[in-house]
Amino acid sequence: MGKILSLLLCFLISNLAVSSAQTCGNYAFSSNEIYSTCVSLPVLDSHLHWTYHPSNGSVDLAFRHTGSATSQWVAWALNVGGRGMVGAQALVAVTSSNGSVQAYTSAVTSYGTGLQPSDLSFSVPRIRAERVQGVVVIYATVVLPPGGTSFNQVWQVGPVTNGAPAIHALDPANRNSVGVVDFSTGETTASGAVGGARLRRRNRHGVLNAVSWGVLMPMGAMAARYLKVFTVANPAWFYIHVATQTSAYIVGVAGWATGLKLGSDSTGITYDTHRNIGIILFSLATLQVFALLLRPKPDNKYRFYWNIYHHSLGYSIIILSIINVYEGLDILDPEKKWKNAYTGILISLGVITVILEALTWFIVLKRKKDDKRTHAGTNGANGHA
Ligand SMILES: *[C@@H]1O[C@H](CO)[C@@H](O)[C@H](O)[C@H]1NC(C)=O
Ligand SMILES: *[C@@H]1O[C@H](CO)[C@@H](O)[C@H](O)[C@H]1NC(C)=O
């Protein structure tokens, strides 16, 4: 089990390393423009490339959004006096239904904005946009306002209806598309709904719960089902099963508690489905742990019903856990790389399950046959005697 777990962790880590290495700097622009810095923004499939000129405080930049559609607008903005949408000094690209792209600037003054063209509080000597193979790029030069090189940034994607930009969706990704960018150091931080410390707590919550509920618990169930069949592993399978599930439960409760804290701290966005499944899971798992203490002896006539109860509750917990890990990963990781890694782990566990299931049936059937043969042999001998 330990070996399998470490293999799975290696798989997860290599998966993450590959997906983060591919993202940013080696993108080839159709215009052959080269930028000295590139950051992948945490949500909405967006990247910011730029070159900062300290001599005149100007930045040549390219804001790139992949997976773009026609009848869609994209915007990237600095918010000089505040944070978030109101006050954003935006570079906008509007893709019409025929695929042509218009770029302009728009200073956002209210939540009811239609992103009408207007001048910004700083100078934008150059702006244009293009859309190539589903990738929209806004190219611009901005002259940074005085007061440093670090600014609040915000970016967004929304639909175009009747030729005009319309309100964007309010999904977690659309609400978390804010942060800080420092054009001189190249550092970016997410500072909006998902601030630095909060992001770390969310990641901790995600890792604790995905590992405990999403990986350890299914492995504990596999230990019970597939080790039992080997006579040498009796009664070891029982202790392995109890140890795995108990540690999964303890880590899972810790992860669950971090989730409650995150939930009570979050303002505005609530993740009701994820939260409710989490509460149900905690109750069912607690019941399952205490039911272990109440289990009848193997020869008790109620043991049969206890087994049915224990198995059905156990499988329900595993299914709900997997559903809730996916719910959580959708909230945590709009870029989907964690989700892909977790899917990879589940597929590996699934393949192992299929192999072990086949092996178990093979062993059980073979044992039955052998038993029959020995019985027949003994009876025959007796008969002769
Ligand atoms: C700023 O300076 C760089 C060279 O340092 C130059 O290439 C660029 O055109 C200048 N930009 C503006 C807006 O003056
Ligand atoms: C595409 O639509 C835009 C606005 O709807 C219009 O200005 C432009 O001329 C159209 N381009 C083509 C090639 O039809």
GROMACS .gro file of C-alpha atoms and ligand atoms in nm:
model
  413
    1MET     CA    1   0.000   0.000   0.000
    2GLY     CA    2   0.282   0.240   0.095
    3LYS     CA    3   0.453   0.171  -0.236
    4ILE     CA    4   0.134   0.233  -0.430
    5LEU     CA    5   0.076   0.559  -0.246
    6SER     CA    6   0.425   0.688  -0.315
    7LEU     CA    7   0.391   0.591  -0.682
    8LEU     CA    8   0.065   0.784  -0.698
    9LEU     CA    9   0.225   1.088  -0.534
   10CYS     CA   10   0.511   1.079  -0.787
   11PHE     CA   11   0.253   1.068  -1.063
   12LEU     CA   12   0.070   1.366  -0.917
   13ILE     CA   13   0.384   1.573  -0.875
   14SER     CA   14   0.517   1.501  -1.224
   15ASN     CA   15   0.175   1.586  -1.365
   16LEU     CA   16   0.181   1.925  -1.195
   17ALA     CA   17   0.539   1.996  -1.297
   18VAL     CA   18   0.462   1.927  -1.662
   19SER     CA   19   0.150   2.140  -1.673
   20SER     CA   20   0.313   2.442  -1.511
   21ALA     CA   21   0.624   2.426  -1.730
   22GLN     CA   22   0.427   2.432  -2.054
   23THR     CA   23   0.217   2.735  -1.978
   24CYS     CA   24   0.385   3.066  -2.026
   25GLY     CA   25   0.712   3.189  -2.170
   26ASN     CA   26   0.758   2.978  -2.482
   27TYR     CA   27   0.443   3.102  -2.652
   28ALA     CA   28   0.514   3.217  -3.009
   29PHE     CA   29   0.321   3.531  -3.100
   30SER     CA   30   0.206   3.565  -3.457
   31SER     CA   31   0.374   3.906  -3.463
   32ASN     CA   32   0.705   3.751  -3.345
   33GLU     CA   33   0.708   3.991  -3.053
   34ILE     CA   34   0.936   3.890  -2.767
   35TYR     CA   35   0.868   3.987  -2.406
   36SER     CA   36   1.108   3.955  -2.117
   37THR     CA   37   0.852   3.837  -1.860
   38CYS     CA   38   0.547   3.617  -1.866
   39VAL     CA   39   0.308   3.517  -1.590
   40SER     CA   40   0.018   3.274  -1.612
   41LEU     CA   41  -0.271   3.433  -1.433
   42PRO     CA   42  -0.442   3.195  -1.191
   43VAL     CA   43  -0.787   3.190  -1.352
   44LEU     CA   44  -0.964   3.233  -1.686
   45ASP     CA   45  -0.689   3.077  -1.903
   46SER     CA   46  -0.502   3.406  -1.925
   47HIS     CA   47  -0.139   3.508  -1.945
   48LEU     CA   48   0.037   3.840  -1.924
   49HIS     CA   49   0.359   3.897  -2.118
   50TRP     CA   50   0.551   4.221  -2.086
   51THR     CA   51   0.874   4.414  -2.115
   52TYR     CA   52   0.928   4.699  -1.870
   53HIS     CA   53   1.139   5.000  -1.970
   54PRO     CA   54   1.265   5.167  -1.650
   55SER     CA   55   1.403   5.464  -1.850
   56ASN     CA   56   1.058   5.601  -1.939
   57GLY     CA   57   0.830   5.392  -1.715
   58SER     CA   58   0.652   5.232  -2.008
   59VAL     CA   59   0.548   4.871  -2.045
   60ASP     CA   60   0.504   4.687  -2.373
   61LEU     CA   61   0.260   4.410  -2.298
   62ALA     CA   62   0.052   4.133  -2.446
   63PHE     CA   63  -0.250   3.998  -2.264
   64ARG     CA   64  -0.331   3.653  -2.397
   65HIS     CA   65  -0.652   3.459  -2.342
   66THR     CA   66  -0.675   3.104  -2.477
   67GLY     CA   67  -0.990   2.915  -2.564
   68SER     CA   68  -1.166   3.230  -2.676
   69ALA     CA   69  -1.494   3.233  -2.865
   70THR     CA   70  -1.660   3.465  -3.110
   71SER     CA   71  -1.914   3.709  -2.964
   72GLN     CA   72  -1.690   3.744  -2.661
   73TRP     CA   73  -1.500   4.025  -2.494
   74VAL     CA   74  -1.183   4.001  -2.291
   75ALA     CA   75  -1.031   4.275  -2.078
   76TRP     CA   76  -0.720   4.332  -1.874
   77ALA     CA   77  -0.691   4.633  -1.647
   78LEU     CA   78  -0.485   4.811  -1.386
   79ASN     CA   79  -0.678   4.955  -1.096
   80VAL     CA   80  -0.465   5.245  -0.984
   81GLY     CA   81  -0.680   5.393  -0.710
   82GLY     CA   82  -0.856   5.083  -0.582
   83ARG     CA   83  -0.911   4.716  -0.631
   84GLY     CA   84  -1.135   4.501  -0.843
   85MET     CA   85  -1.369   4.616  -1.112
   86VAL     CA   86  -1.476   4.969  -1.025
   87GLY     CA   87  -1.191   5.206  -1.111
   88ALA     CA   88  -1.031   4.953  -1.346
   89GLN     CA   89  -0.843   5.115  -1.637
   90ALA     CA   90  -0.912   4.848  -1.894
   91LEU     CA   91  -0.772   4.732  -2.226
   92VAL     CA   92  -1.063   4.566  -2.403
   93ALA     CA   93  -1.084   4.336  -2.705
   94VAL     CA   94  -1.425   4.258  -2.849
   95THR     CA   95  -1.459   3.964  -3.087
   96SER     CA   96  -1.774   4.002  -3.296
   97SER     CA   97  -1.979   3.712  -3.427
   98ASN     CA   98  -1.788   3.717  -3.759
   99GLY     CA   99  -1.456   3.677  -3.575
  100SER     CA  100  -1.319   4.028  -3.628
  101VAL     CA  101  -1.155   4.183  -3.321
  102GLN     CA  102  -1.172   4.543  -3.203
  103ALA     CA  103  -0.939   4.678  -2.933
  104TYR     CA  104  -0.988   4.996  -2.730
  105THR     CA  105  -0.951   5.135  -2.379
  106SER     CA  106  -1.231   5.178  -2.127
  107ALA     CA  107  -1.226   5.331  -1.778
  108VAL     CA  108  -1.476   5.140  -1.565
  109THR     CA  109  -1.669   5.369  -1.336
  110SER     CA  110  -1.952   5.142  -1.214
  111TYR     CA  111  -2.070   4.783  -1.196
  112GLY     CA  112  -2.326   4.873  -1.463
  113THR     CA  113  -2.057   4.949  -1.723
  114GLY     CA  114  -2.107   4.850  -2.085
  115LEU     CA  115  -1.730   4.887  -2.138
  116GLN     CA  116  -1.779   5.192  -2.361
  117PRO     CA  117  -1.459   5.328  -2.515
  118SER     CA  118  -1.298   5.604  -2.309
  119ASP     CA  119  -0.955   5.740  -2.217
  120LEU     CA  120  -0.771   5.596  -1.921
  121SER     CA  121  -0.610   5.777  -1.628
  122PHE     CA  122  -0.270   5.692  -1.781
  123SER     CA  123  -0.146   5.703  -2.137
  124VAL     CA  124  -0.183   5.410  -2.377
  125PRO     CA  125   0.014   5.509  -2.687
  126ARG     CA  126  -0.056   5.184  -2.871
  127ILE     CA  127  -0.328   4.918  -2.856
  128ARG     CA  128  -0.442   4.652  -3.097
  129ALA     CA  129  -0.579   4.300  -3.076
  130GLU     CA  130  -0.592   3.984  -3.283
  131ARG     CA  131  -0.752   3.644  -3.259
  132VAL     CA  132  -0.556   3.348  -3.398
  133GLN     CA  133  -0.679   2.991  -3.357
  134GLY     CA  134  -0.894   3.068  -3.058
  135VAL     CA  135  -0.629   3.277  -2.884
  136VAL     CA  136  -0.708   3.644  -2.833
  137VAL     CA  137  -0.413   3.875  -2.774
  138ILE     CA  138  -0.431   4.241  -2.676
  139TYR     CA  139  -0.102   4.414  -2.760
  140ALA     CA  140  -0.049   4.751  -2.594
  141THR     CA  141   0.203   4.994  -2.461
  142VAL     CA  142   0.107   5.161  -2.137
  143VAL     CA  143   0.289   5.442  -1.962
  144LEU     CA  144   0.274   5.349  -1.595
  145PRO     CA  145   0.134   5.617  -1.366
  146PRO     CA  146   0.386   5.756  -1.114
  147GLY     CA  147   0.417   5.584  -0.776
  148GLY     CA  148   0.604   5.260  -0.833
  149THR     CA  149   0.582   4.955  -1.051
  150SER     CA  150   0.336   4.746  -0.848
  151PHE     CA  151  -0.034   4.772  -0.927
  152ASN     CA  152  -0.361   4.595  -0.870
  153GLN     CA  153  -0.462   4.413  -1.185
  154VAL     CA  154  -0.794   4.263  -1.288
  155TRP     CA  155  -0.890   4.067  -1.598
  156GLN     CA  156  -1.220   3.937  -1.726
  157VAL     CA  157  -1.403   3.748  -2.002
  158GLY     CA  158  -1.766   3.799  -2.096
  159PRO     CA  159  -2.019   3.763  -2.373
  160VAL     CA  160  -2.104   4.007  -2.652
  161THR     CA  161  -2.476   4.046  -2.720
  162ASN     CA  162  -2.613   4.261  -3.003
  163GLY     CA  163  -2.262   4.379  -3.074
  164ALA     CA  164  -2.202   4.516  -2.725
  165PRO     CA  165  -2.014   4.373  -2.422
  166ALA     CA  166  -2.259   4.226  -2.171
  167ILE     CA  167  -2.218   4.131  -1.805
  168HIS     CA  168  -1.970   3.850  -1.738
  169ALA     CA  169  -2.053   3.528  -1.550
  170LEU     CA  170  -2.016   3.528  -1.173
  171ASP     CA  171  -1.839   3.195  -1.141
  172PRO     CA  172  -1.556   3.160  -0.889
  173ALA     CA  173  -1.302   3.214  -1.170
  174ASN     CA  174  -1.468   3.541  -1.272
  175ARG     CA  175  -1.463   3.662  -0.913
  176ASN     CA  176  -1.105   3.560  -0.844
  177SER     CA  177  -0.950   3.731  -1.145
  178VAL     CA  178  -0.776   4.001  -0.943
  179GLY     CA  179  -0.428   4.034  -0.802
  180VAL     CA  180  -0.114   4.242  -0.787
  181VAL     CA  181   0.148   4.266  -1.060
  182ASP     CA  182   0.490   4.420  -1.021
  183PHE     CA  183   0.624   4.511  -1.366
  184SER     CA  184   0.976   4.557  -1.240
  185THR     CA  185   1.026   4.235  -1.041
  186GLY     CA  186   0.782   4.018  -1.235
  187GLU     CA  187   0.611   3.912  -0.914
  188THR     CA  188   0.240   3.858  -0.910
  189THR     CA  189   0.015   3.775  -0.616
  190ALA     CA  190  -0.348   3.686  -0.604
  191SER     CA  191  -0.494   3.937  -0.367
  192GLY     CA  192  -0.865   3.937  -0.419
  193ALA     CA  193  -1.114   3.688  -0.289
  194VAL     CA  194  -0.825   3.443  -0.274
  195GLY     CA  195  -0.549   3.627  -0.090
  196GLY     CA  196  -0.205   3.480  -0.017
  197ALA     CA  197  -0.272   3.331   0.330
  198ARG     CA  198  -0.622   3.232   0.233
  199LEU     CA  199  -0.497   3.063  -0.082
  200ARG     CA  200  -0.251   2.862   0.126
  201ARG     CA  201  -0.529   2.756   0.362
  202ARG     CA  202  -0.745   2.654   0.070
  203ASN     CA  203  -0.461   2.449  -0.076
  204ARG     CA  204  -0.400   2.281   0.260
  205HIS     CA  205  -0.770   2.203   0.288
  206GLY     CA  206  -0.767   2.061  -0.063
  207VAL     CA  207  -0.462   1.841  -0.015
  208LEU     CA  208  -0.573   1.707   0.327
  209ASN     CA  209  -0.918   1.617   0.202
  210ALA     CA  210  -0.822   1.484  -0.139
  211VAL     CA  211  -0.561   1.255   0.019
  212SER     CA  212  -0.776   1.136   0.312
  213TRP     CA  213  -1.129   1.114   0.175
  214GLY     CA  214  -1.039   1.085  -0.188
  215VAL     CA  215  -0.742   0.843  -0.187
  216LEU     CA  216  -0.681   0.678   0.154
  217MET     CA  217  -1.041   0.577   0.217
  218PRO     CA  218  -1.083   0.397  -0.117
  219MET     CA  219  -0.744   0.230  -0.055
  220GLY     CA  220  -0.859   0.117   0.289
  221ALA     CA  221  -1.169  -0.038   0.136
  222MET     CA  222  -0.952  -0.210  -0.125
  223ALA     CA  223  -0.731  -0.348   0.153
  224ALA     CA  224  -1.035  -0.504   0.321
  225ARG     CA  225  -1.178  -0.647   0.004
  226TYR     CA  226  -0.865  -0.779  -0.164
  227LEU     CA  227  -0.632  -0.877   0.120
  228LYS     CA  228  -0.899  -1.084   0.296
  229VAL     CA  229  -0.879  -1.352   0.030
  230PHE     CA  230  -0.516  -1.438   0.106
  231THR     CA  231  -0.504  -1.673   0.401
  232VAL     CA  232  -0.161  -1.540   0.497
  233ALA     CA  233  -0.307  -1.190   0.524
  234ASN     CA  234  -0.559  -1.302   0.783
  235PRO     CA  235  -0.613  -1.127   1.022
  236ALA     CA  236  -0.358  -0.867   0.899
  237TRP     CA  237  -0.607  -0.728   0.645
  238PHE     CA  238  -0.833  -0.628   0.933
  239TYR     CA  239  -0.566  -0.426   1.109
  240ILE     CA  240  -0.450  -0.269   0.780
  241HIS     CA  241  -0.809  -0.177   0.700
  242VAL     CA  242  -0.874  -0.029   1.045
  243ALA     CA  243  -0.539   0.157   1.048
  244THR     CA  244  -0.591   0.303   0.697
  245GLN     CA  245  -0.948   0.408   0.761
  246THR     CA  246  -0.872   0.549   1.104
  247SER     CA  247  -0.583   0.760   0.974
  248ALA     CA  248  -0.795   0.866   0.676
  249TYR     CA  249  -1.067   0.965   0.920
  250ILE     CA  250  -0.831   1.163   1.145
  251VAL     CA  251  -0.667   1.347   0.852
  252GLY     CA  252  -1.011   1.387   0.695
  253VAL     CA  253  -1.158   1.547   1.006
  254ALA     CA  254  -0.862   1.786   1.021
  255GLY     CA  255  -0.924   1.875   0.656
  256TRP     CA  256  -1.294   1.904   0.725
  257ALA     CA  257  -1.228   2.148   1.009
  258THR     CA  258  -1.010   2.368   0.784
  259GLY     CA  259  -1.304   2.367   0.542
  260LEU     CA  260  -1.545   2.489   0.810
  261LYS     CA  261  -1.304   2.770   0.893
  262LEU     CA  262  -1.271   2.864   0.525
  263GLY     CA  263  -1.649   2.859   0.491
  264SER     CA  264  -1.708   3.085   0.790
  265ASP     CA  265  -1.439   3.330   0.671
  266SER     CA  266  -1.564   3.356   0.315
  267THR     CA  267  -1.766   3.661   0.236
  268GLY     CA  268  -1.990   3.679  -0.064
  269ILE     CA  269  -1.926   3.345  -0.233
  270THR     CA  270  -2.062   3.034  -0.065
  271TYR     CA  271  -2.013   2.685  -0.194
  272ASP     CA  272  -2.331   2.522  -0.066
  273THR     CA  273  -2.311   2.187  -0.245
  274HIS     CA  274  -1.951   2.128  -0.141
  275ARG     CA  275  -2.028   2.233   0.215
  276ASN     CA  276  -2.339   2.017   0.250
  277ILE     CA  277  -2.177   1.706   0.108
  278GLY     CA  278  -1.887   1.772   0.345
  279ILE     CA  279  -2.117   1.780   0.647
  280ILE     CA  280  -2.299   1.463   0.539
  281LEU     CA  281  -1.965   1.291   0.485
  282PHE     CA  282  -1.837   1.385   0.827
  283SER     CA  283  -2.154   1.247   0.990
  284LEU     CA  284  -2.151   0.921   0.792
  285ALA     CA  285  -1.780   0.861   0.850
  286THR     CA  286  -1.814   0.927   1.222
  287LEU     CA  287  -2.102   0.679   1.234
  288GLN     CA  288  -1.889   0.427   1.047
  289VAL     CA  289  -1.599   0.460   1.292
  290PHE     CA  290  -1.825   0.416   1.594
  291ALA     CA  291  -2.016   0.130   1.436
  292LEU     CA  292  -1.685  -0.057   1.434
  293LEU     CA  293  -1.694  -0.060   1.815
  294LEU     CA  294  -2.050  -0.194   1.814
  295ARG     CA  295  -1.998  -0.472   1.562
  296PRO     CA  296  -2.139  -0.811   1.665
  297LYS     CA  297  -1.906  -1.113   1.694
  298PRO     CA  298  -1.852  -1.305   1.368
  299ASP     CA  299  -2.089  -1.588   1.472
  300ASN     CA  300  -2.364  -1.355   1.600
  301LYS     CA  301  -2.681  -1.378   1.390
  302TYR     CA  302  -2.690  -0.995   1.352
  303ARG     CA  303  -2.338  -0.987   1.209
  304PHE     CA  304  -2.479  -1.054   0.860
  305TYR     CA  305  -2.694  -0.736   0.879
  306TRP     CA  306  -2.409  -0.540   1.031
  307ASN     CA  307  -2.190  -0.640   0.737
  308ILE     CA  308  -2.451  -0.522   0.486
  309TYR     CA  309  -2.483  -0.195   0.674
  310HIS     CA  310  -2.106  -0.150   0.702
  311HIS     CA  311  -2.043  -0.217   0.331
  312SER     CA  312  -2.325   0.000   0.197
  313LEU     CA  313  -2.232   0.292   0.423
  314GLY     CA  314  -1.866   0.248   0.332
  315TYR     CA  315  -1.927   0.249  -0.042
  316SER     CA  316  -2.162   0.548  -0.011
  317ILE     CA  317  -1.893   0.740   0.176
  318ILE     CA  318  -1.638   0.664  -0.095
  319ILE     CA  319  -1.870   0.771  -0.377
  320LEU     CA  320  -1.973   1.091  -0.197
  321SER     CA  321  -1.607   1.162  -0.112
  322ILE     CA  322  -1.502   1.139  -0.475
  323ILE     CA  323  -1.790   1.363  -0.582
  324ASN     CA  324  -1.695   1.617  -0.318
  325VAL     CA  325  -1.326   1.612  -0.406
  326TYR     CA  326  -1.429   1.706  -0.761
  327GLU     CA  327  -1.665   1.976  -0.629
  328GLY     CA  328  -1.377   2.112  -0.423
  329LEU     CA  329  -1.123   2.095  -0.705
  330ASP     CA  330  -1.358   2.297  -0.925
  331ILE     CA  331  -1.354   2.571  -0.662
  332LEU     CA  332  -0.985   2.549  -0.582
  333ASP     CA  333  -0.830   2.504  -0.921
  334PRO     CA  334  -1.002   2.660  -1.217
  335GLU     CA  335  -0.700   2.569  -1.431
  336LYS     CA  336  -0.793   2.200  -1.385
  337LYS     CA  337  -0.440   2.070  -1.336
  338TRP     CA  338  -0.515   1.934  -0.987
  339LYS     CA  339  -0.837   1.791  -1.117
  340ASN     CA  340  -0.649   1.609  -1.393
  341ALA     CA  341  -0.396   1.477  -1.144
  342TYR     CA  342  -0.674   1.347  -0.918
  343THR     CA  343  -0.849   1.186  -1.213
  344GLY     CA  344  -0.517   1.017  -1.293
  345ILE     CA  345  -0.499   0.877  -0.939
  346LEU     CA  346  -0.859   0.751  -0.958
  347ILE     CA  347  -0.791   0.582  -1.290
  348SER     CA  348  -0.483   0.412  -1.141
  349LEU     CA  349  -0.688   0.296  -0.840
  350GLY     CA  350  -0.960   0.177  -1.079
  351VAL     CA  351  -0.714  -0.027  -1.285
  352ILE     CA  352  -0.565  -0.181  -0.969
  353THR     CA  353  -0.918  -0.261  -0.848
  354VAL     CA  354  -1.009  -0.438  -1.170
  355ILE     CA  355  -0.690  -0.648  -1.158
  356LEU     CA  356  -0.734  -0.737  -0.791
  357GLU     CA  357  -1.104  -0.814  -0.842
  358ALA     CA  358  -1.017  -1.060  -1.120
  359LEU     CA  359  -0.740  -1.212  -0.910
  360THR     CA  360  -0.977  -1.249  -0.613
  361TRP     CA  361  -1.238  -1.429  -0.821
  362PHE     CA  362  -0.971  -1.654  -0.965
  363ILE     CA  363  -0.840  -1.748  -0.619
  364VAL     CA  364  -1.187  -1.796  -0.468
  365LEU     CA  365  -1.311  -2.014  -0.753
  366LYS     CA  366  -0.990  -2.217  -0.757
  367ARG     CA  367  -1.015  -2.269  -0.380
  368LYS     CA  368  -1.378  -2.386  -0.413
  369LYS     CA  369  -1.276  -2.636  -0.678
  370ASP     CA  370  -0.984  -2.764  -0.469
  371ASP     CA  371  -1.210  -2.793  -0.163
  372LYS     CA  372  -1.459  -2.995  -0.361
  373ARG     CA  373  -1.184  -3.223  -0.488
  374THR     CA  374  -1.038  -3.286  -0.139
  375HIS     CA  375  -1.390  -3.347  -0.004
  376ALA     CA  376  -1.464  -3.589  -0.282
  377GLY     CA  377  -1.125  -3.758  -0.214
  378THR     CA  378  -1.188  -3.797   0.160
  379ASN     CA  379  -1.540  -3.927   0.108
  380GLY     CA  380  -1.415  -4.171  -0.150
  381ALA     CA  381  -1.147  -4.302   0.084
  382ASN     CA  382  -1.402  -4.336   0.362
  383GLY     CA  383  -1.638  -4.518   0.130
  384HIS     CA  384  -1.371  -4.767   0.041
  385ALA     CA  385  -1.287  -4.818   0.404
  386LIG     C1  386   1.056   5.375  -2.371
  386LIG     O1  387   1.193   5.339  -2.384
  386LIG     C2  388   1.222   5.226  -2.466
  386LIG     C3  389   1.370   5.198  -2.466
  386LIG     O2  390   1.421   5.207  -2.336
  386LIG     C4  391   1.171   5.249  -2.606
  386LIG     O3  392   1.195   5.135  -2.684
  386LIG     C5  393   1.024   5.282  -2.604
  386LIG     O4  394   0.977   5.313  -2.731
  386LIG     C6  395   0.993   5.397  -2.508
  386LIG     N1  396   0.851   5.404  -2.499
  386LIG     C7  397   0.783   5.517  -2.489
  386LIG     C8  398   0.636   5.508  -2.480
  386LIG     O5  399   0.839   5.627  -2.489
  387LIG     C1  400  -1.761   4.194  -3.875
  387LIG     O1  401  -1.852   4.258  -3.785
  387LIG     C2  402  -1.808   4.387  -3.742
  387LIG     C3  403  -1.904   4.437  -3.638
  387LIG     O2  404  -2.021   4.362  -3.627
  387LIG     C4  405  -1.803   4.479  -3.865
  387LIG     O3  406  -1.759   4.608  -3.824
  387LIG     C5  407  -1.705   4.421  -3.964
  387LIG     O4  408  -1.703   4.499  -4.081
  387LIG     C6  409  -1.739   4.279  -3.999
  387LIG     N1  410  -1.629   4.222  -4.076
  387LIG     C7  411  -1.648   4.140  -4.180
  387LIG     C8  412  -1.525   4.090  -4.246
  387LIG     O5  413  -1.759   4.109  -4.218
   0.00000   0.00000   0.00000
